[in-house]
Tab-separated table of C-alpha atoms in Angstrom:
chain	number	residue	atom	x	y	z
A	1	GLN	CA	128.408	94.663	105.081
A	2	PHE	CA	124.926	93.668	103.908
A	3	SER	CA	123.083	95.834	101.447
A	4	TYR	CA	119.304	96.265	101.593
A	5	GLN	CA	118.988	94.050	98.509
A	6	MET	CA	121.062	91.291	100.144
A	7	ILE	CA	118.866	91.355	103.250
A	8	ILE	CA	115.707	91.115	101.121
A	9	LYS	CA	117.185	88.234	99.133
A	10	ARG	CA	118.017	86.333	102.324
A	11	CYS	CA	114.407	86.777	103.518
A	12	LEU	CA	112.813	85.387	100.362
A	13	MET	CA	111.486	81.855	100.654
A	14	LYS	CA	111.552	78.811	98.442
A	15	MET	CA	108.439	76.770	99.168
A	16	LEU	CA	107.666	73.133	98.404
A	17	ILE	CA	104.059	71.914	98.498
A	18	ILE	CA	103.522	68.159	98.893
A	19	PHE	CA	99.963	67.278	97.928
A	20	THR	CA	98.528	63.878	98.838
A	21	TYR	CA	95.007	63.204	97.594
A	22	PRO	CA	93.944	61.029	94.645
A	23	ASN	CA	91.059	63.166	93.370
A	24	HIS	CA	91.539	66.590	91.780
A	25	ASN	CA	87.804	67.256	92.088
A	26	GLY	CA	87.890	67.051	95.875
A	27	LEU	CA	88.087	69.729	98.555
A	28	ASN	CA	91.743	68.958	99.241
A	29	TYR	CA	92.573	70.059	95.708
A	30	ALA	CA	90.718	73.312	96.336
A	31	PHE	CA	92.955	73.851	99.370
A	32	LEU	CA	95.982	73.222	97.151
A	33	GLN	CA	94.783	75.832	94.669
A	34	ASN	CA	94.265	78.388	97.434
A	35	VAL	CA	97.723	77.718	98.872
A	36	ILE	CA	99.201	78.315	95.407
A	37	LYS	CA	97.046	81.395	94.793
A	38	GLY	CA	97.984	83.014	98.097
A	39	SER	CA	101.664	82.098	97.743
A	40	LYS	CA	101.922	83.646	94.278
A	41	GLN	CA	100.636	86.930	95.721
A	42	ASN	CA	103.128	86.822	98.608
A	43	PRO	CA	106.270	88.882	97.903
A	44	ALA	CA	108.165	86.884	100.557
A	45	ILE	CA	107.892	83.678	98.489
A	46	LYS	CA	110.524	83.682	95.772
A	47	GLU	CA	109.978	80.256	94.207
A	48	LEU	CA	107.316	77.566	94.442
A	49	GLN	CA	107.320	73.859	93.582
A	50	VAL	CA	104.392	71.431	93.818
A	51	LEU	CA	104.812	67.677	94.257
A	52	ASP	CA	101.562	65.758	93.702
A	53	LEU	CA	102.378	62.266	94.987
A	54	TYR	CA	99.499	60.576	93.149
A	55	ASP	CA	100.098	62.377	89.858
A	56	GLU	CA	103.778	61.585	90.239
A	57	GLU	CA	102.873	57.896	90.779
A	58	PHE	CA	105.239	57.889	93.720
A	59	ASN	CA	105.871	54.345	94.969
A	60	PRO	CA	105.341	54.348	98.758
A	61	LEU	CA	106.520	50.748	99.208
A	62	LEU	CA	109.789	50.191	101.017
A	63	VAL	CA	112.074	47.605	99.415
A	64	PHE	CA	115.104	46.210	101.232
A	65	ASN	CA	117.189	43.400	99.738
A	66	GLU	CA	120.745	42.596	98.655
A	67	GLN	CA	120.732	45.479	96.178
A	68	LYS	CA	118.794	48.005	98.274
A	69	ARG	CA	119.916	48.279	101.881
A	70	ARG	CA	118.219	50.397	104.486
A	71	ARG	CA	121.474	52.074	105.490
A	72	ASP	CA	121.881	53.333	101.904
A	73	MET	CA	118.405	54.851	101.606
A	74	HIS	CA	119.826	58.385	101.886
A	75	ILE	CA	121.705	57.876	98.601
A	76	ASP	CA	119.068	55.874	96.714
A	77	PRO	CA	119.251	57.286	93.156
A	78	GLU	CA	115.569	56.545	92.480
A	79	ILE	CA	114.464	59.221	94.955
A	80	GLU	CA	117.327	61.678	94.505
A	81	LYS	CA	115.089	64.327	92.912
A	82	TYR	CA	112.805	64.291	95.964
A	83	ARG	CA	115.765	64.746	98.303
A	84	GLN	CA	116.863	67.695	96.195
A	85	GLN	CA	113.406	69.252	96.582
A	86	ILE	CA	113.568	68.995	100.374
A	87	THR	CA	117.111	70.388	100.462
A	88	TRP	CA	116.036	73.258	98.191
A	89	ALA	CA	112.972	74.287	100.207
A	90	ASP	CA	112.889	76.757	103.076
A	91	LYS	CA	109.248	75.985	103.852
A	92	ILE	CA	107.477	72.670	103.203
A	93	VAL	CA	103.681	72.577	103.028
A	94	PHE	CA	101.849	69.252	103.361
A	95	ILE	CA	98.221	69.026	102.184
A	96	TYR	CA	96.406	65.773	102.979
A	97	PRO	CA	93.302	64.220	104.558
A	98	ILE	CA	93.375	62.626	107.986
A	99	TRP	CA	92.319	58.988	107.589
A	100	TRP	CA	92.134	56.740	110.678
A	101	GLY	CA	93.687	59.505	112.752
A	102	ARG	CA	96.817	59.902	110.635
A	103	PRO	CA	98.020	60.941	107.147
A	104	PRO	CA	97.411	58.650	104.146
A	105	ALA	CA	99.689	55.657	103.565
A	106	MET	CA	100.988	57.342	100.394
A	107	LEU	CA	102.387	60.257	102.405
A	108	LEU	CA	103.724	57.999	105.146
A	109	GLY	CA	105.542	55.969	102.484
A	110	TYR	CA	107.110	59.177	101.175
A	111	ILE	CA	108.184	60.092	104.709
A	112	ASP	CA	109.633	56.617	105.362
A	113	GLN	CA	111.887	56.903	102.322
A	114	LEU	CA	112.796	60.592	102.275
A	115	PHE	CA	113.346	61.325	105.962
A	116	ALA	CA	116.128	58.778	106.122
A	117	SER	CA	119.177	58.514	108.356
A	118	ASN	CA	122.154	60.565	107.121
A	119	PHE	CA	119.844	62.798	105.100
A	120	ALA	CA	117.196	64.032	107.551
A	121	TYR	CA	119.014	63.104	110.775
A	122	LYS	CA	122.275	61.626	111.968
A	123	ASP	CA	122.760	59.274	114.886
A	124	LYS	CA	125.140	60.446	117.589
A	125	LYS	CA	125.962	59.673	121.182
A	126	GLY	CA	123.124	60.419	123.535
A	127	LEU	CA	119.369	59.951	123.582
A	128	PHE	CA	118.446	61.897	120.450
A	129	PRO	CA	120.027	62.165	116.998
A	130	GLU	CA	121.138	65.355	115.301
A	131	GLY	CA	118.467	66.805	113.037
A	132	LEU	CA	119.867	67.705	109.632
A	133	LEU	CA	116.915	69.778	108.374
A	134	LYS	CA	117.367	72.672	110.801
A	135	GLY	CA	116.205	76.082	109.689
A	136	LYS	CA	113.278	74.833	107.630
A	137	SER	CA	109.634	75.336	108.581
A	138	VAL	CA	106.537	73.242	107.925
A	139	VAL	CA	102.816	73.876	107.494
A	140	CYS	CA	100.346	70.962	107.584
A	141	VAL	CA	96.937	71.568	106.023
A	142	SER	CA	94.689	68.593	106.746
A	143	THR	CA	91.012	67.778	106.342
A	144	MET	CA	88.727	65.248	107.978
A	145	LYS	CA	85.147	64.082	107.956
A	146	GLY	CA	84.821	64.177	111.749
A	147	PRO	CA	84.709	67.253	113.989
A	148	THR	CA	87.758	69.518	114.192
A	149	HIS	CA	88.653	68.606	117.770
A	150	TYR	CA	88.253	64.848	117.275
A	151	PRO	CA	92.028	64.095	117.048
A	152	PHE	CA	92.716	66.150	120.168
A	153	LEU	CA	89.855	65.008	122.384
A	154	TRP	CA	89.439	61.379	121.278
A	155	LEU	CA	92.893	60.409	120.002
A	156	ASN	CA	95.042	62.290	122.540
A	157	ASN	CA	96.319	64.678	119.858
A	158	ALA	CA	97.940	61.741	118.052
A	159	HIS	CA	98.103	63.447	114.647
A	160	ARG	CA	100.069	66.465	115.858
A	161	ILE	CA	102.310	64.363	118.106
A	162	LEU	CA	103.122	62.077	115.179
A	163	MET	CA	103.876	64.860	112.722
A	164	LYS	CA	105.517	67.447	114.976
A	165	ARG	CA	107.258	65.561	117.750
A	166	ALA	CA	107.978	62.156	116.195
A	167	LEU	CA	108.871	63.468	112.727
A	168	PHE	CA	109.636	67.155	112.242
A	169	ASN	CA	111.239	67.926	115.613
A	170	PHE	CA	113.233	64.685	115.299
A	171	VAL	CA	114.849	65.909	112.065
A	172	GLY	CA	115.523	69.401	113.396
A	173	ILE	CA	112.430	71.296	112.160
A	174	LYS	CA	111.073	73.289	115.094
A	175	LYS	CA	108.615	75.676	113.425
A	176	VAL	CA	105.479	73.662	112.589
A	177	LYS	CA	102.019	75.149	111.914
A	178	PHE	CA	98.836	73.045	111.760
A	179	PHE	CA	95.482	73.650	110.106
A	180	GLU	CA	93.106	70.795	110.955
A	181	PHE	CA	89.759	71.339	109.260
A	182	GLY	CA	86.896	69.143	110.437
A	183	ASN	CA	83.334	68.500	109.238
A	184	MET	CA	84.516	68.743	105.649
A	185	GLU	CA	81.745	66.501	104.317
A	186	SER	CA	79.017	68.418	106.122
A	187	PRO	CA	76.892	71.152	104.489
A	188	LYS	CA	77.593	73.129	107.689
A	189	GLY	CA	81.371	72.702	107.426
A	190	ASN	CA	82.077	76.325	106.419
A	191	GLN	CA	84.271	75.079	103.591
A	192	MET	CA	84.485	78.410	101.766
A	193	LYS	CA	85.456	80.248	104.940
A	194	LYS	CA	88.258	77.755	105.579
A	195	LEU	CA	89.478	77.981	102.002
A	196	GLU	CA	89.631	81.762	102.365
A	197	LYS	CA	91.545	81.380	105.637
A	198	ILE	CA	94.213	79.327	103.877
A	199	TYR	CA	94.424	81.777	100.985
A	200	HIS	CA	94.962	84.770	103.297
A	201	TYR	CA	97.464	82.880	105.473
A	202	PHE	CA	99.730	82.044	102.539
A	203	LYS	CA	99.323	85.506	101.040
A	204	LYS	CA	101.012	86.968	104.141
A	205	VAL	CA	103.129	84.196	105.674
A	206	ASP	CA	106.879	84.589	106.069
A	207	HIS	CA	109.483	82.050	107.098
C-alpha cells in the first residue's frame, strides 16, 4: 500500500539539460538560465543536471576501427558517464540553435554516439526495433534567425520529424514538446517575452 509520501516521491522528476551553443553571451545561454531558474522553483523537479557539450569539450566525431567497433558503442567506456546521465533522467531538455534546418553538428554527434543500439533501442523481428528509453519525456528549446514557421512551411517540418519521429519515438520516447523560437536576431523578435515563456513553462511542468 502506497503512502502519500511514496506517491509524491514517485512523481518527482530528475531532469537533464543538454545545452549546445558555443557562446555563453548569446541568447541560447539566456534560455538555459531561464530553464534552470524555472526548474529550481518547480517542486516537481527533484534533481537537475546540466551538460554543456562545448564546455565539456565533447568529441562529436565517430571513430570505428579494430579497437572501437560500432556494435560495441553501447559499452564504450569513454562515454559511460553520458549514458548514466540519460539512464538517470526522467526528462531530458535539449537547448540548441537550428542551423541549416537541423540541430548543430555537435549535438548530432552526441546523438550518434549516445543513442546507440542495445542502449537506446534493440533490434527485434519486425519493421521497428524496441525502444529502450520508454517512460522518459523530452523538451526541445530551439532558436533560429529565420521566422518561426520557416521549418514547417519551407522545410516540410523537417526539424520536428527528425527529432521526434526519427529519433525520440524510435527509442521509445513518446512525449516530446517543442519550442521553436524564430526571428531571434531581429529587434522585433520579442526575445524577453519568449524567455519569460520558457521560465514559466519549467516552473510548472510535470513529467
